[in-house]
CSV table of C-alpha atoms in Angstrom, one decimal:
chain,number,residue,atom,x,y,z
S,1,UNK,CA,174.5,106.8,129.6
S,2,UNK,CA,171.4,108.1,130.5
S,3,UNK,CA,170.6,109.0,133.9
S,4,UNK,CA,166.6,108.4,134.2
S,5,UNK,CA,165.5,105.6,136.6
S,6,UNK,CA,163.4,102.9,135.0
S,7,UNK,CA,159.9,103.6,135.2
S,8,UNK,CA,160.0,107.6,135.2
S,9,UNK,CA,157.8,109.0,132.2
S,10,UNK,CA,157.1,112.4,131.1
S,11,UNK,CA,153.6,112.1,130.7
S,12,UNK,CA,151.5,113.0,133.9
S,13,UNK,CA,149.3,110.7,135.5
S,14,UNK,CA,145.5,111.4,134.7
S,15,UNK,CA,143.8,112.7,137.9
S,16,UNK,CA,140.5,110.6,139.1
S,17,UNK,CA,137.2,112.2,138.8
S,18,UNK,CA,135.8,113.7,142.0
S,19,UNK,CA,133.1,112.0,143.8
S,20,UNK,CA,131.0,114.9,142.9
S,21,UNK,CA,131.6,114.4,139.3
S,22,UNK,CA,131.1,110.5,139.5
S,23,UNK,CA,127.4,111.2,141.2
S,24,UNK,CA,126.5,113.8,138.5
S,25,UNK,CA,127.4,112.2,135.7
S,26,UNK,CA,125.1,108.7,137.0
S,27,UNK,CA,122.6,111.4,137.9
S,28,UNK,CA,122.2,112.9,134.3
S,29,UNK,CA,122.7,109.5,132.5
S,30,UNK,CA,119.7,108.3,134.6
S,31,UNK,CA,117.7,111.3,132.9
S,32,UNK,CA,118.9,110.6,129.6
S,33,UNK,CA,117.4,106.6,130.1
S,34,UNK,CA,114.1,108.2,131.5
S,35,UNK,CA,113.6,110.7,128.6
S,36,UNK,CA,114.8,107.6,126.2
S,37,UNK,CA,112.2,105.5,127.9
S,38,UNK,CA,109.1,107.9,127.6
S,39,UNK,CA,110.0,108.5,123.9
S,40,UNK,CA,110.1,104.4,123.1
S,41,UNK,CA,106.8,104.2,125.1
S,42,UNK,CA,104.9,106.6,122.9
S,43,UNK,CA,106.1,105.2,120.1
S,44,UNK,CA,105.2,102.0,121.2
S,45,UNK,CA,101.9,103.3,121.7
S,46,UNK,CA,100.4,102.5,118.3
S,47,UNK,CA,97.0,103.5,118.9
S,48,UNK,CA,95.7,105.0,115.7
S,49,UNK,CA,93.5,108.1,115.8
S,50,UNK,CA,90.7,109.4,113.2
S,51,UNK,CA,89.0,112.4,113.3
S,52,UNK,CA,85.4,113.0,111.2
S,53,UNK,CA,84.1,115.8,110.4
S,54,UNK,CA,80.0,115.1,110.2
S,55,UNK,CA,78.3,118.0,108.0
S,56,UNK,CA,75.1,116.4,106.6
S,57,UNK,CA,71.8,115.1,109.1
S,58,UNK,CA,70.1,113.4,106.4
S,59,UNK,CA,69.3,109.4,107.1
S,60,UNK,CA,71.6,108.6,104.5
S,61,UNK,CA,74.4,110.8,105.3
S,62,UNK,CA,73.9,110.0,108.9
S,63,UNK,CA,75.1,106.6,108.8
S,64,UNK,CA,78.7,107.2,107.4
S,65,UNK,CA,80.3,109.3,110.5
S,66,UNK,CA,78.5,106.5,112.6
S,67,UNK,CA,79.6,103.2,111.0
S,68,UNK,CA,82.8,104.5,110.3
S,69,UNK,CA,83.4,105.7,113.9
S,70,UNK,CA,82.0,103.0,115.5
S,71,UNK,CA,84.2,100.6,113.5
S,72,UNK,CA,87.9,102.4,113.8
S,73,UNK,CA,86.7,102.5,117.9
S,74,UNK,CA,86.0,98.6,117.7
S,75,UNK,CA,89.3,98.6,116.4
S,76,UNK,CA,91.2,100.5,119.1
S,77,UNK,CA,91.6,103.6,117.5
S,78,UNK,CA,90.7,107.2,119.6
S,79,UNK,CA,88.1,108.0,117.3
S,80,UNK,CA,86.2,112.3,117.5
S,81,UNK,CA,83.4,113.4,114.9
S,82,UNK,CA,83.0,116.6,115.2
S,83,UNK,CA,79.2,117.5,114.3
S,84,UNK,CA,78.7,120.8,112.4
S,85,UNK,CA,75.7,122.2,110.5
S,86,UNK,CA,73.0,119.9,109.8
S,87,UNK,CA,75.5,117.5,111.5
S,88,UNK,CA,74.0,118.6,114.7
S,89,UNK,CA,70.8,116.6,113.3
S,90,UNK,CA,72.4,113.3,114.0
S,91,UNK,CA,73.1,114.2,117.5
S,92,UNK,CA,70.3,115.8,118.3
S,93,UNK,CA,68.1,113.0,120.5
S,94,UNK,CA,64.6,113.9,119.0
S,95,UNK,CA,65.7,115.1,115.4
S,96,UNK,CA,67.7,111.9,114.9
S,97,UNK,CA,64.7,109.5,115.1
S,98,UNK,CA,62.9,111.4,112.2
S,99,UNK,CA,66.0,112.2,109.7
S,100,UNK,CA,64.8,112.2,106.5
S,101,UNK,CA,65.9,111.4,103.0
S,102,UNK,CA,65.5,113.0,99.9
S,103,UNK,CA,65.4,112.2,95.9
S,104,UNK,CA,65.7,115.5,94.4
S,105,UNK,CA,69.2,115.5,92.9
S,106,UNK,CA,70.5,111.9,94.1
S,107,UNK,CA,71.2,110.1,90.8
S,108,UNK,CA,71.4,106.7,93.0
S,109,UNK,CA,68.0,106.8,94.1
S,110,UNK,CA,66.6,106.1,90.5
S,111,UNK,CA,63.8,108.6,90.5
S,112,UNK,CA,63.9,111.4,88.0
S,113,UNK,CA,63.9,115.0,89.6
S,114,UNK,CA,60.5,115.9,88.1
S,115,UNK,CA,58.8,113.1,90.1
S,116,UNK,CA,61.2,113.2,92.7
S,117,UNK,CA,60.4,117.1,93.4
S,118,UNK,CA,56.5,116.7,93.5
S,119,UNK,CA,54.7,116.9,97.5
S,120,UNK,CA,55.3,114.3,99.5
S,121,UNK,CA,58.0,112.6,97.8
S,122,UNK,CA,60.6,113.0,100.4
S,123,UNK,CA,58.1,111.1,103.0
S,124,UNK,CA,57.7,108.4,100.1
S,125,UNK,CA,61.9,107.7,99.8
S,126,UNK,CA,62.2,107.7,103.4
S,127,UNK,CA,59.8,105.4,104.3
S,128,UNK,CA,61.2,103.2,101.6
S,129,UNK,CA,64.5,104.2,102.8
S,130,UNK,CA,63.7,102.8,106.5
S,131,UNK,CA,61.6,99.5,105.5
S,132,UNK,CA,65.3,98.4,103.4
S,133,UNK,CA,67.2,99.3,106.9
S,134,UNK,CA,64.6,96.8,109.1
S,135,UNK,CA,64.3,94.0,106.4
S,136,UNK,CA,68.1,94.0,106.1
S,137,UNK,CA,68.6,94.2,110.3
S,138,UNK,CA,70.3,97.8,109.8
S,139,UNK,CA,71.2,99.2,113.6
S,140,UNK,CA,69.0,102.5,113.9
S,141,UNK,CA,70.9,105.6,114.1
S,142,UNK,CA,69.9,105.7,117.8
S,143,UNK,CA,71.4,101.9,118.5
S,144,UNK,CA,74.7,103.7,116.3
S,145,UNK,CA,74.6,106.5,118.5
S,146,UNK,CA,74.8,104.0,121.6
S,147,UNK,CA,77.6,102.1,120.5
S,148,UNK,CA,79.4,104.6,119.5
S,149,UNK,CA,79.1,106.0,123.3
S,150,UNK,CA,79.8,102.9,124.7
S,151,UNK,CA,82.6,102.8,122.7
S,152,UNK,CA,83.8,106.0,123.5
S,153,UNK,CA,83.9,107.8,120.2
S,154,UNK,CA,83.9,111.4,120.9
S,155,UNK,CA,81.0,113.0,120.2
S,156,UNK,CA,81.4,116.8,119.3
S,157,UNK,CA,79.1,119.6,119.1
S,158,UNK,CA,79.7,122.7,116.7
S,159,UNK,CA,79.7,125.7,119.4
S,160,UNK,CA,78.5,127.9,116.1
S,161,UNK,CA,75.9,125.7,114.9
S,162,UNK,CA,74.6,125.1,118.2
S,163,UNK,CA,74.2,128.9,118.3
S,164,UNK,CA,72.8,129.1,114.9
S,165,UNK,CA,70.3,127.0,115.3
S,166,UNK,CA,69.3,127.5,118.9
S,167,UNK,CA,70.5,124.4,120.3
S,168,UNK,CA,71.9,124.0,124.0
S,169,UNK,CA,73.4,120.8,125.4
S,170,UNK,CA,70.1,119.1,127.0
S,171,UNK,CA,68.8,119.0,123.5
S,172,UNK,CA,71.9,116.3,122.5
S,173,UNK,CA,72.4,112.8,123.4
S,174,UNK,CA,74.2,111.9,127.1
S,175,UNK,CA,78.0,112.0,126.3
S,176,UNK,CA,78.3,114.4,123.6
S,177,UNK,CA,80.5,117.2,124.4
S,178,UNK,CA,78.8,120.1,123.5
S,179,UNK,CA,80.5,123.7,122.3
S,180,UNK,CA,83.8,122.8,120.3
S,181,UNK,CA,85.0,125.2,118.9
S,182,UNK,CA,86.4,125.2,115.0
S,183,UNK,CA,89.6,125.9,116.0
S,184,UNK,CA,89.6,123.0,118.6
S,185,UNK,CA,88.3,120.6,115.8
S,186,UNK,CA,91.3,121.6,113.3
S,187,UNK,CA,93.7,120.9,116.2
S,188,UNK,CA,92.6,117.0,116.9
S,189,UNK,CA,92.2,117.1,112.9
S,190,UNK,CA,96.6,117.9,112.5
S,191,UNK,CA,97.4,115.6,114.8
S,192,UNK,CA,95.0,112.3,113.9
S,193,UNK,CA,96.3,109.2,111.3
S,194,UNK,CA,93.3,110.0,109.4
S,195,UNK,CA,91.0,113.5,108.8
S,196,UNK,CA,87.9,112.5,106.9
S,197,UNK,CA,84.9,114.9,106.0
S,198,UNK,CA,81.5,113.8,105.1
């Protein structure tokens, strides 16, 4: 006959948690909820981002960064072009009014490079370039450049080009942030949606 009283076990009883314990352990799962929080909400974000590189200050070329910019920012995107080289043309406030156009070597233009080469051909093609942009109510490259301010498309100027071509910041249009660097550029360029050179 055995001789243990009902209810005695040989298991021991688990001890309760301290106080002290109790208030850590809320303490770090409170963390946990705030870092789990940030991560949703920047994923949540959504807002897209599209950096252009703008190599070319012809009238032609100048149009792409712009419309393209100007668009993705109308769209909600956090839009940069990053203006290098002739680039700086488009930005430049004077220099921008009077980009040009030329027909040596553009096979869309539908002038053979003999003729297209002789004086005073380039002046010809832009002033035929700039009466299609009026009758067809094209914004200017200046009313561009304003909406893509307004918009807040960020405007970037080549440090080395600036340099290159004696530029300094006064010569540019309000807003444009002046002196970026290549390095800089490549940085916003790894971490946009969408990288695009013209």
């Amino acid at each position: 006959m055995s001789t243990d009283t009902p209810g005695d076990t040989d298991a021991e009883t688990p001890s309760q948690p301290s106080a002290e314990d109790v208030a850590a352990l809320r303490e770090r799962v409170e963390e946990l909820e705030e870092e789990l929080s940030a991560v949703e909400t920047d994923a949540d974000d959504g807002q897209k981002s599209m950096v252009i590189i703008a190599t070319k200050g012809t009238l032609d070329m100048a149009y792409p960064p712009l419309i393209l910019a100007s668009t993705a920012a109308a769209f909600g995107w956090d839009v940069t072009v990053f203006h290098t080289f002739w680039g700086l043309e488009i930005l430049h406030e004077e220099n921008s009014k009077e980009l040009g156009l030329s027909a040596v070597g553009n096979p869309n233009m539908g002038v053979p490079n003999a003729v297209a080469a002789l004086p005073g051909m380039d002046r010809v093609t832009t002033t035929m370039m700039r009466r299609r942009i009026e009758d067809n109510d094209v914004a200017s490259i200046e009313e561009l450049m304003d909406t893509c301010r307004t918009m807040d498309v960020e405007l970037q100027a080549c440090q080395m080009t600036m340099d290159l071509l004696d530029y300094e910041e006064e010569d540019f249009y309000d807003g444009v942030t002046a002196g970026v660097g290549a390095a800089t550029a490549l940085e916003q360029m790894a971490d946009a949606d969408v990288q695009l050179l013209v």
